[in-house]
Coordinates of C-alpha atoms in Angstrom, one line a residue:
Chain Y
M1 CA 23.8 12.5 17.5
R2 CA 20.7 13.5 19.4
T3 CA 20.2 17.1 20.3
K4 CA 18.0 18.1 23.2
L5 CA 16.6 21.6 23.8
P6 CA 16.6 22.8 27.4
N7 CA 12.8 22.5 27.5
S8 CA 12.2 19.8 25.0
N9 CA 8.7 19.6 23.9
V10 CA 9.1 16.2 22.4
S11 CA 8.3 13.4 24.7
T12 CA 7.9 9.7 24.2
D13 CA 5.8 7.5 26.4
K14 CA 6.8 4.1 27.5
D15 CA 5.5 2.7 24.2
F16 CA 7.8 5.0 22.2
T17 CA 4.9 6.8 20.6
I18 CA 6.0 9.9 18.9
K19 CA 4.4 13.0 20.4
L20 CA 4.8 16.4 18.7
D21 CA 3.2 19.6 19.7
A22 CA 2.7 23.1 18.4
V23 CA 5.4 24.6 20.5
L24 CA 8.1 22.6 18.7
F25 CA 6.6 23.6 15.4
Q26 CA 6.6 27.2 16.5
Q27 CA 10.3 27.0 17.3
I28 CA 11.0 25.5 13.9
A29 CA 9.0 28.3 12.2
E30 CA 11.2 30.8 14.1
G31 CA 14.2 29.1 12.5
N32 CA 15.4 27.1 15.4
K33 CA 17.7 24.5 13.9
D34 CA 17.9 22.4 17.1
A35 CA 14.1 22.1 17.2
F36 CA 14.0 21.0 13.6
R37 CA 16.7 18.5 14.3
I38 CA 14.6 17.1 17.2
L39 CA 11.6 16.8 14.9
Y40 CA 13.8 15.2 12.2
E41 CA 15.4 12.6 14.5
Q42 CA 12.0 11.6 16.0
T43 CA 10.3 11.1 12.7
Y44 CA 12.7 10.6 9.8
Q45 CA 12.9 6.8 10.1
S46 CA 9.2 6.4 10.2
I47 CA 8.6 8.6 7.2
Y48 CA 11.5 7.0 5.4
V49 CA 10.1 3.5 5.8
Y50 CA 6.7 4.7 4.8
L51 CA 8.1 6.2 1.6
L52 CA 10.2 3.1 1.0
S53 CA 7.1 0.9 1.4
I54 CA 5.4 2.9 -1.4
V55 CA 8.1 3.5 -3.9
Q56 CA 10.1 0.4 -3.2
N57 CA 13.4 2.0 -4.1
K58 CA 16.1 3.3 -1.7
E59 CA 17.3 6.2 -3.7
E60 CA 13.8 7.5 -4.5
A61 CA 12.8 7.1 -0.9
E62 CA 15.8 9.2 0.2
D63 CA 15.0 11.9 -2.3
L64 CA 11.4 12.0 -1.2
L65 CA 12.4 12.1 2.4
Q66 CA 14.4 15.2 1.8
E67 CA 11.5 16.7 -0.2
T68 CA 9.1 16.0 2.6
F69 CA 11.2 17.6 5.3
I70 CA 12.0 20.6 3.2
R71 CA 8.3 21.2 2.8
V72 CA 7.7 20.7 6.5
R73 CA 10.4 23.3 7.2
L74 CA 8.9 25.7 4.6
Y75 CA 5.3 25.3 5.6
V76 CA 5.5 24.7 9.3
D77 CA 4.2 28.1 10.1
R78 CA 1.1 27.4 8.0
Y79 CA 0.4 24.2 9.7
S80 CA -2.7 24.7 11.8
D81 CA -2.6 23.0 15.2
Q82 CA -5.3 20.4 14.7
G83 CA -3.6 18.0 16.9
K84 CA -2.2 15.7 14.2
P85 CA 1.1 17.1 13.1
L86 CA 2.5 13.7 12.3
A87 CA -0.5 12.9 10.1
W88 CA 0.2 16.2 8.3
M89 CA 3.8 15.2 7.6
F90 CA 2.8 11.7 6.5
T91 CA 0.2 13.2 4.1
I92 CA 2.9 15.3 2.5
A93 CA 5.1 12.2 2.2
R94 CA 2.3 10.1 0.8
N95 CA 1.3 12.6 -1.8
L96 CA 4.9 13.1 -2.9
A97 CA 5.4 9.4 -3.2
Y98 CA 2.3 8.8 -5.3
M99 CA 3.1 11.8 -7.5
R100 CA 6.6 10.4 -8.0
L101 CA 5.3 7.0 -8.9
R102 CA 3.0 8.6 -11.5
E103 CA 5.8 10.5 -13.0
L104 CA 8.0 7.4 -13.2
K105 CA 5.2 5.4 -14.8
K106 CA 4.6 8.0 -17.4
K107 CA 8.2 8.2 -18.2
S108 CA 8.8 4.6 -19.0
F109 CA 7.0 1.6 -17.7
Q110 CA 10.1 -0.4 -18.1
E111 CA 12.2 2.1 -16.2
F112 CA 9.6 2.1 -13.5
E113 CA 9.8 -1.7 -13.1
T114 CA 13.5 -1.6 -13.1
I115 CA 13.5 1.0 -10.4
Q116 CA 11.1 -1.0 -8.4
D117 CA 13.4 -4.0 -8.6
M118 CA 16.2 -2.1 -7.1
I119 CA 15.0 -1.6 -3.6
G120 CA 18.5 -1.5 -2.3
F121 CA 18.7 -4.1 0.5
S122 CA 22.4 -4.7 -0.1
V123 CA 23.3 -2.0 2.4
I124 CA 21.8 -4.2 5.2
Q125 CA 24.7 -6.1 6.6
N126 CA 22.8 -8.4 8.9
V127 CA 21.5 -11.4 7.0
E128 CA 18.4 -12.0 9.2
D129 CA 17.5 -8.3 9.1
R130 CA 17.7 -8.3 5.3
I131 CA 15.7 -11.5 5.0
V132 CA 12.9 -10.1 7.1
L133 CA 12.7 -6.8 5.2
E134 CA 12.9 -8.6 1.8
G135 CA 10.1 -10.8 3.0
A136 CA 8.0 -7.8 3.8
F137 CA 8.5 -6.4 0.3
Q138 CA 7.8 -9.7 -1.4
V139 CA 4.7 -11.1 0.3
L140 CA 2.9 -8.0 1.7
N141 CA 0.9 -5.6 -0.2
D142 CA 1.4 -1.8 0.1
E143 CA -1.0 -1.3 3.0
E144 CA 0.2 -4.3 5.0
R145 CA 3.8 -3.4 4.5
S146 CA 3.3 0.2 5.6
I147 CA 1.4 -0.9 8.7
V148 CA 3.9 -3.5 9.8
L149 CA 7.0 -1.4 9.1
L150 CA 5.6 1.7 10.8
H151 CA 4.7 -0.3 13.8
A152 CA 8.2 -1.9 13.8
V153 CA 10.2 1.2 13.2
S154 CA 8.4 3.8 15.2
G155 CA 6.6 1.7 17.8
M156 CA 3.4 3.5 16.9
K157 CA 0.3 2.0 18.3
H158 CA -2.2 0.8 15.8
K159 CA -4.6 3.6 16.7
E160 CA -1.9 6.1 15.7
I161 CA -1.1 4.3 12.5
A162 CA -4.8 4.2 11.7
S163 CA -5.0 8.0 12.2
I164 CA -2.0 8.6 10.1
L165 CA -3.1 6.4 7.2
N166 CA -6.7 7.5 7.6
K167 CA -8.0 4.0 8.0
P168 CA -10.3 2.4 10.5
L169 CA -8.6 0.9 13.5
S170 CA -10.1 -2.5 12.9
T171 CA -8.8 -2.5 9.3
V172 CA -5.3 -1.7 10.6
L173 CA -5.5 -4.4 13.2
S174 CA -6.8 -6.9 10.8
K175 CA -4.2 -6.1 8.1
Y176 CA -1.4 -6.1 10.7
N177 CA -2.4 -9.5 12.0
R178 CA -2.6 -10.9 8.5
A179 CA 0.7 -9.4 7.5
I180 CA 2.5 -10.9 10.5
K181 CA 1.0 -14.2 9.6
K182 CA 2.1 -13.9 6.0
L183 CA 5.6 -12.9 7.0
N184 CA 5.9 -15.7 9.5
Q185 CA 4.8 -18.1 6.8
E186 CA 7.3 -16.7 4.3
L187 CA 10.1 -16.8 6.8
S188 CA 9.3 -20.3 7.7
N189 CA 9.3 -21.4 4.1
N190 CA 12.6 -19.6 3.6
G191 CA 14.0 -21.4 6.6
K192 CA 13.0 -24.7 5.2
E193 CA 14.7 -24.1 1.9
Chain I
M1 CA 10.0 -16.5 14.1
Q2 CA 8.1 -14.7 16.8
E3 CA 6.3 -11.5 16.1
K4 CA 8.7 -9.5 18.2
Q5 CA 11.7 -10.9 16.5
I6 CA 10.2 -10.0 13.1
L7 CA 9.6 -6.5 14.2
D8 CA 13.1 -6.1 15.7
H9 CA 14.7 -7.4 12.5
A10 CA 12.6 -5.1 10.4
K11 CA 13.5 -2.2 12.6
Q12 CA 17.2 -2.9 12.4
A13 CA 17.0 -3.4 8.7
V14 CA 15.3 0.0 8.2
N15 CA 17.7 1.7 10.6
A16 CA 20.6 0.4 8.4
M17 CA 18.9 1.8 5.3
A18 CA 17.5 5.1 6.5
P19 CA 19.8 8.0 5.7
D20 CA 20.5 10.8 8.1
C21 CA 20.5 13.7 5.7
F22 CA 19.5 16.4 8.1
D23 CA 22.2 18.8 7.2
A24 CA 21.4 18.6 3.5
I25 CA 17.8 19.2 4.2
W26 CA 18.4 22.2 6.4
E27 CA 20.8 23.6 3.9
K28 CA 18.3 23.3 1.0
A29 CA 15.4 24.5 3.1
S30 CA 17.3 27.6 4.3
H31 CA 17.7 28.7 0.7
A32 CA 14.6 27.3 -0.9
D33 CA 11.7 29.2 -2.2
A34 CA 8.3 27.9 -1.2
K35 CA 7.1 28.2 -4.8
D36 CA 9.6 25.6 -5.8
Y37 CA 8.3 23.2 -3.2
P38 CA 4.5 23.3 -3.3
I39 CA 2.5 21.1 -0.9
P40 CA 1.4 18.3 -3.1
K41 CA -2.1 17.2 -3.6
V42 CA -2.8 14.0 -5.4
T43 CA -5.6 14.5 -7.9
Q44 CA -6.8 12.5 -10.9
T45 CA -5.7 13.7 -14.4
S46 CA -8.2 13.9 -17.2
K47 CA -6.6 11.0 -18.9
S48 CA -6.9 8.8 -15.9
R49 CA -10.4 10.0 -15.4
W50 CA -11.3 8.8 -18.9
K51 CA -9.7 5.5 -18.2
V52 CA -11.7 5.2 -15.0
S53 CA -14.9 6.1 -16.9
A54 CA -14.2 3.4 -19.5
F55 CA -13.5 0.9 -16.8
I56 CA -16.7 1.7 -15.0
G57 CA -18.7 1.5 -18.2
T58 CA -17.2 -2.0 -18.9
M59 CA -18.0 -3.1 -15.4
I60 CA -21.6 -1.9 -15.7
T61 CA -22.0 -3.9 -19.0
I62 CA -20.6 -7.0 -17.3
A63 CA -22.9 -6.5 -14.4
A64 CA -25.9 -6.1 -16.7
C65 CA -25.0 -9.4 -18.4
I66 CA -24.9 -11.3 -15.2
A67 CA -28.0 -9.6 -13.8
V68 CA -29.9 -12.9 -14.3
F69 CA -27.9 -14.5 -11.5
L70 CA -28.2 -11.6 -9.1
G71 CA -31.2 -13.1 -7.5
L72 CA -29.2 -16.2 -6.4
S73 CA -26.3 -14.1 -5.3
R74 CA -28.6 -11.9 -3.3
Y75 CA -30.0 -14.9 -1.6
Q76 CA -26.6 -16.1 -0.6
Q77 CA -25.7 -12.6 0.6
V78 CA -28.5 -12.4 3.0
T79 CA -28.7 -16.0 4.0
I80 CA -27.2 -16.9 7.3
Y81 CA -24.4 -19.4 6.6
S82 CA -22.8 -19.6 10.0
T83 CA -23.3 -18.4 13.5
I84 CA -20.5 -17.5 15.7
T85 CA -20.9 -16.8 19.4
L86 CA -18.3 -15.1 21.6
D87 CA -18.6 -15.5 25.4
I88 CA -16.2 -13.6 27.6
N89 CA -18.3 -11.7 29.9
P90 CA -20.0 -9.9 27.1
S91 CA -21.9 -12.5 25.3
I92 CA -22.4 -11.9 21.6
C93 CA -23.8 -13.8 18.6
I94 CA -22.7 -12.9 15.1
C95 CA -24.4 -14.2 12.0
V96 CA -22.4 -14.3 8.8
N97 CA -23.2 -15.1 5.2
R98 CA -21.2 -17.4 2.9
N99 CA -18.7 -14.6 2.3
S100 CA -17.9 -14.3 6.0
E101 CA -19.7 -10.9 6.0
V102 CA -21.6 -9.9 9.1
L103 CA -25.4 -10.0 8.6
S104 CA -26.5 -9.4 12.2
M105 CA -25.3 -9.4 15.8
E106 CA -27.1 -9.9 19.0
G107 CA -26.0 -9.4 22.6
F108 CA -27.1 -12.0 25.1
N109 CA -26.5 -9.7 28.1
S110 CA -26.3 -6.0 28.6
D111 CA -22.5 -6.0 28.3
G112 CA -22.8 -7.7 24.9
E113 CA -25.4 -5.2 23.8
A114 CA -23.2 -2.3 24.9
I115 CA -20.3 -3.7 22.9
I116 CA -22.5 -4.1 19.8
N117 CA -23.8 -0.6 20.1
N118 CA -20.3 0.7 20.1
L119 CA -19.5 -1.0 16.8
K120 CA -20.1 1.2 13.9
N121 CA -21.3 -0.1 10.6
A122 CA -20.5 -3.7 11.3
K123 CA -23.1 -5.0 8.8
H124 CA -21.5 -6.5 5.7
R125 CA -18.1 -6.1 7.0
K126 CA -15.7 -9.0 7.2
L127 CA -16.1 -11.2 10.2
N128 CA -12.5 -11.1 11.3
E129 CA -12.4 -7.3 11.1
V130 CA -15.5 -7.0 13.3
V131 CA -14.3 -9.6 15.8
T132 CA -10.9 -7.9 16.0
E133 CA -12.6 -4.6 16.7
M134 CA -15.0 -6.2 19.1
I135 CA -12.3 -7.8 21.2
T136 CA -10.3 -4.6 21.1
S137 CA -13.3 -2.8 22.5
I138 CA -13.9 -5.4 25.1
A139 CA -10.3 -5.1 26.2
D140 CA -10.4 -1.3 26.3
K141 CA -13.5 -1.4 28.4
G142 CA -11.7 -3.5 31.0
Y143 CA -13.5 -6.8 30.7
F144 CA -10.2 -8.6 30.7
K145 CA -9.0 -8.4 34.3
D146 CA -5.3 -8.3 34.9
E147 CA -5.1 -10.6 37.8
I148 CA -7.5 -13.2 36.7
E149 CA -6.9 -15.5 33.8
N150 CA -9.3 -14.5 31.1
S151 CA -11.3 -16.9 28.9
V152 CA -12.9 -16.4 25.5
L153 CA -15.3 -19.0 24.4
I154 CA -15.7 -19.3 20.6
S155 CA -18.7 -21.4 19.5
V156 CA -19.3 -21.9 15.8
D157 CA -22.4 -23.3 14.2
A158 CA -21.6 -24.0 10.6
E159 CA -22.8 -26.3 7.9
N160 CA -19.8 -28.6 8.1
T161 CA -16.8 -29.4 10.2
Q162 CA -14.3 -27.8 7.8
V163 CA -16.1 -24.5 7.6
A164 CA -16.4 -24.5 11.4
Q165 CA -12.7 -25.3 11.9
N166 CA -11.7 -22.5 9.5
F167 CA -13.7 -20.0 11.5
I168 CA -12.3 -21.3 14.8
T169 CA -8.7 -21.2 13.5
E170 CA -9.0 -17.7 12.1
L171 CA -10.9 -16.2 14.9
S172 CA -8.6 -17.8 17.5
E173 CA -5.6 -16.2 15.8
D174 CA -7.3 -12.8 15.5
I175 CA -8.3 -12.8 19.1
S176 CA -5.0 -14.1 20.4
L177 CA -3.1 -11.4 18.5
V178 CA -5.3 -8.7 20.1
M179 CA -4.8 -10.2 23.5
E180 CA -1.0 -10.4 23.0
Q181 CA -0.9 -6.8 21.8
R182 CA -2.8 -5.7 24.9
H183 CA -0.6 -7.9 27.1
I184 CA -3.6 -9.9 28.2
S185 CA -3.1 -13.5 29.3
G186 CA -5.9 -16.0 29.0
N187 CA -7.4 -18.9 27.2
I188 CA -9.3 -19.2 24.1
I189 CA -11.8 -22.1 24.2
S190 CA -13.5 -23.2 21.0
Q191 CA -16.2 -25.6 20.2
Q192 CA -18.3 -26.5 17.2
L193 CA -22.1 -26.5 17.8
T194 CA -24.7 -28.4 16.1
N195 CA -28.0 -27.0 15.0
V196 CA -29.9 -30.1 15.6
D197 CA -29.8 -30.1 19.3
T198 CA -33.0 -28.5 20.4
E199 CA -32.3 -29.2 24.0
V200 CA -29.5 -26.8 23.9
D201 CA -31.6 -24.2 22.2
K202 CA -34.3 -24.6 24.8
L203 CA -31.7 -24.4 27.6
A204 CA -30.2 -21.3 26.2
E205 CA -33.6 -19.6 25.9
K206 CA -34.5 -20.6 29.4
L207 CA -31.3 -19.4 31.0
H208 CA -31.0 -16.3 28.8
I209 CA -27.5 -17.3 27.7
S210 CA -25.9 -18.0 24.4
K211 CA -26.1 -21.4 22.7
G212 CA -22.3 -21.8 23.1
K213 CA -22.5 -21.3 26.9
A214 CA -25.6 -23.4 27.1
T215 CA -23.7 -26.3 25.4
L216 CA -21.0 -26.1 28.0
V217 CA -23.6 -25.9 30.8
K218 CA -25.4 -28.9 29.5
E219 CA -22.3 -31.0 29.2
I220 CA -21.2 -30.2 32.8
S221 CA -24.7 -30.7 34.3
E222 CA -25.0 -34.0 32.6
C223 CA -21.7 -35.0 34.2
D224 CA -22.6 -33.8 37.6
K225 CA -26.3 -33.7 38.6
K226 CA -25.4 -31.8 41.7
L227 CA -24.6 -28.8 39.7
S228 CA -27.8 -27.1 38.6
E229 CA -28.0 -25.6 35.2
E230 CA -28.9 -22.2 36.7
T231 CA -25.8 -22.3 38.9
L232 CA -23.7 -23.1 36.0
A233 CA -25.3 -20.5 33.8
N234 CA -24.3 -17.8 36.3
M235 CA -20.7 -18.8 36.3
K236 CA -18.1 -17.0 34.2
I237 CA -16.5 -18.7 31.3
N238 CA -13.3 -19.1 33.4
E239 CA -15.3 -21.0 36.1
L240 CA -17.2 -23.1 33.6
V241 CA -14.0 -24.2 31.9
T242 CA -12.4 -25.0 35.3
T243 CA -15.5 -27.0 36.3
A244 CA -15.5 -28.8 33.0
E245 CA -11.9 -29.8 33.3
A246 CA -12.5 -30.9 36.9
K247 CA -15.2 -33.2 35.5
H248 CA -12.6 -34.5 33.0
L249 CA -14.4 -33.0 30.1
N250 CA -11.8 -32.2 27.5
I251 CA -11.8 -28.6 26.5
N252 CA -10.2 -27.3 23.4
K253 CA -8.2 -24.5 24.9
K254 CA -5.5 -22.3 23.5
N255 CA -3.4 -20.5 26.1
I256 CA -2.3 -17.0 25.5
Q257 CA 0.8 -15.9 27.4
S258 CA 1.3 -12.2 27.8
K259 CA 4.9 -11.4 28.4
N260 CA 4.2 -8.3 30.3
S261 CA 1.0 -9.3 32.1
G262 CA 2.8 -10.0 35.3
S263 CA 0.9 -13.2 35.8
D264 CA 2.5 -16.1 37.4
I265 CA 4.1 -18.1 34.7
T266 CA 3.7 -21.3 36.7
K267 CA 0.0 -20.8 36.6
N268 CA 0.0 -20.8 32.8
T269 CA 2.1 -23.8 32.2
K270 CA -0.9 -26.0 31.8
K271 CA -1.0 -27.7 28.5
P272 CA -3.1 -25.6 26.1
A273 CA -3.7 -28.4 23.8
V274 CA -6.1 -31.1 24.3
T275 CA -6.3 -34.3 22.4
N276 CA -10.0 -34.7 22.1
I277 CA -12.9 -32.6 21.4
P278 CA -15.7 -32.3 23.9
K279 CA -18.5 -34.7 23.5
S280 CA -20.6 -32.4 21.6
S281 CA -18.2 -30.6 19.4
K282 CA -16.3 -31.3 16.3
A283 CA -12.5 -31.4 15.8
P284 CA -11.2 -28.3 17.4
T285 CA -8.0 -26.5 16.6
S286 CA -5.1 -26.1 18.8
T287 CA -2.9 -24.0 16.7
K288 CA -0.3 -23.4 19.4
A289 CA -0.4 -26.8 21.0
P290 CA 3.0 -28.0 22.1
T291 CA 2.0 -31.5 21.2
A292 CA 0.3 -32.4 18.0
T293 CA -3.3 -33.2 18.5
P294 CA -5.2 -35.6 16.4
K295 CA -8.7 -35.0 15.4
P296 CA -10.4 -34.7 18.7
E297 CA -13.1 -36.9 19.9
K298 CA -15.1 -37.3 22.9
S299 CA -14.1 -37.2 26.4
D300 CA -11.0 -38.9 27.2
R301 CA -8.9 -37.9 30.1
E302 CA -5.8 -36.0 29.8
D303 CA -2.9 -37.4 31.6
T304 CA -1.9 -35.0 34.3
K305 CA 1.6 -36.1 34.0
G306 CA 1.7 -34.5 30.7
N307 CA 1.4 -37.5 28.4
D308 CA -1.6 -36.6 26.3
K309 CA -3.3 -39.6 25.1
K310 CA -3.7 -40.1 21.4
H311 CA -7.1 -41.2 20.8
T312 CA -8.6 -42.5 17.7
H313 CA -11.0 -40.1 16.1
K314 CA -14.5 -41.3 15.8
K315 CA -16.2 -39.7 12.9
N316 CA -19.4 -38.1 14.0
E317 CA -20.7 -35.6 11.5
T318 CA -23.8 -34.7 13.5
R319 CA -23.2 -33.5 16.9
K320 CA -24.8 -35.3 19.7
H321 CA -25.0 -34.7 23.3
K322 CA -25.2 -38.4 24.2
N323 CA -22.2 -38.5 26.2
D324 CA -23.1 -41.7 28.0
E325 CA -23.6 -43.7 24.9
E326 CA -20.3 -43.2 23.4
Q327 CA -17.4 -45.3 24.3
P328 CA -13.9 -44.2 24.7
Q329 CA -11.7 -45.5 22.0
T330 CA -8.5 -45.9 23.9
T331 CA -7.3 -48.4 26.3
S332 CA -4.5 -46.4 27.8
A333 CA -2.4 -47.5 30.6
P334 CA -3.6 -46.6 34.0
E335 CA -2.6 -43.2 35.1
E336 CA -0.5 -42.7 38.2
T337 CA -2.6 -39.9 39.5
V338 CA -6.1 -38.9 39.3
A339 CA -5.7 -35.2 39.7
P340 CA -7.8 -33.6 37.1
T341 CA -6.1 -31.1 34.7
S342 CA -5.9 -28.2 36.9
T343 CA -6.2 -24.6 35.8
P344 CA -5.1 -21.4 37.5
E345 CA -8.7 -20.4 37.7
A346 CA -9.5 -23.5 39.6
T347 CA -7.0 -22.6 42.2
D348 CA -8.0 -18.9 42.4
D349 CA -11.7 -18.8 41.8
V350 CA -13.2 -21.8 43.4
N351 CA -16.5 -21.0 44.9
D352 CA -18.9 -23.1 46.9
A353 CA -20.8 -24.3 44.0
K354 CA -17.8 -25.6 42.2
P355 CA -16.7 -29.2 42.8
T356 CA -13.4 -29.7 44.6
K357 CA -10.5 -30.6 42.5
G358 CA -9.1 -34.0 42.3
P359 CA -6.8 -35.6 44.8
R360 CA -3.3 -34.5 44.8
P361 CA -0.4 -36.6 43.7
G362 CA 0.2 -39.4 46.0
R363 CA -3.2 -41.0 45.6
D364 CA -3.5 -44.5 44.5
P365 CA -3.1 -45.1 40.8
R366 CA -6.3 -44.7 38.9
P367 CA -8.0 -47.9 37.9
A368 CA -8.6 -48.9 34.4
P369 CA -10.9 -46.6 32.5
H370 CA -14.6 -47.3 32.9
P371 CA -16.6 -47.5 29.7
N372 CA -18.6 -44.6 30.9
P373 CA -16.0 -42.0 31.8
H374 CA -18.5 -39.7 33.3
R375 CA -20.0 -42.0 35.7
P376 CA -18.8 -41.0 39.2
R377 CA -16.4 -43.5 40.5
D378 CA -15.8 -44.7 44.0
G379 CA -13.4 -42.4 45.7
Y380 CA -13.7 -39.7 43.1
P381 CA -14.8 -36.4 44.3
N382 CA -17.8 -35.0 42.3

């Protein structure tokens, strides 16, 4: 269910780019649950898919999603308006994900591998959807997968993805093109089998 | 599967997996202490730092062992292996080494130089990355007009056909993806150049254009003496391609359809694939051709009814611009019309210097092919 504030500060342009501004964050800092819900609904899928592309496990990604948003809620008043709130949120998510991966590897390499094998695609009912997502996890590397899935889920422009991932635009474009090509190839091969 | 379908399926898949745990988050955050949830910063631990140091030490040792061969490697790094020219309106030449890393770039016009100046740290970057960034910049600066079909001419000068074809294939794909993302319709024309044709080099220098464009200019002017090289050099790539096709020069063209461009679909229904390479180029690629194209060869006409001829491929490892000396391989059945392969640009952008298009359907069937396909025939417009 989507909640809309009377004067919603979240707008999306025709390309569905997520736009957040300081006023929304201020409302969240003041404890406005509706404002936080708006932020959550606009961003949780993007952050979730980004986490999933790193940790490659559904349950871990869900935990990290909660951890990310809890920190956003707790530290929103300390976020300085530098014009990139989304990048700030993704940085938190990324760091949490890599910290978690390190912990898992330290714990037990075998357990780490087992966790990575259980991505959790079984919840996807649609066969074609599942095949495409499985393909993305099988043939793409971390960067390619993040870029493609962020573009698919959030509709972010490549320039925005480059800003979030702190990479040059040309790198994002190039990796995106390659990733689509690889996915196409993989899906064609699967279709032939 | 098309790109849009892939993205849609991926989005639906993620939507099915992504949990909506807002209430749990709000609840936890409302009672959480910030000390329990610090903002994470990823730093290296001492253990991993040691491992990195050991790794670096090992690599340095290995590098020292192979230092004897560095001279040869260095030579290969700085030696120009291939030259790629892009002509849109900006005209840019890129030199790459054996590893497809950019060594240098040059603009043949002020627009090209402006584009190059905007590229940051292009040297030693991968060719496809630089070209992607370049085309993106060109699109952002409005060089691709919305109403006019856009053309990108890729000319590759490489040591052999296979290398050239690889460049053409990869760059065509990179450029077409950028155009599709920007909703730009157009054509990507590709050709392989030879480095032995000094005439083209002289022409390029004389007309202050790229070697790729000079190649096209030379082919057209040899076909039709009424068109001066200076006139052709001043034409845009769109116009040159239209003129070349009007002269029945086969152009290796890949059509990019932008779904949201608003352009007339009927204009873009021309076959993107051609069966033969231009006289002076090697086997082109036509990655999205609706019909399979054999290794292209010289100028053979494309059937305007849509039945592309399948010509035998004549091996010609060294490019020559001796159009008149080569004979067509096929003895295809007479065509019913003589209308040249028309392009939207021909309809829209014909200027006085351009030849008129071929006769419309209804004309008498074309006679049997003449040994010299470029010789003006009776009744044919020039």
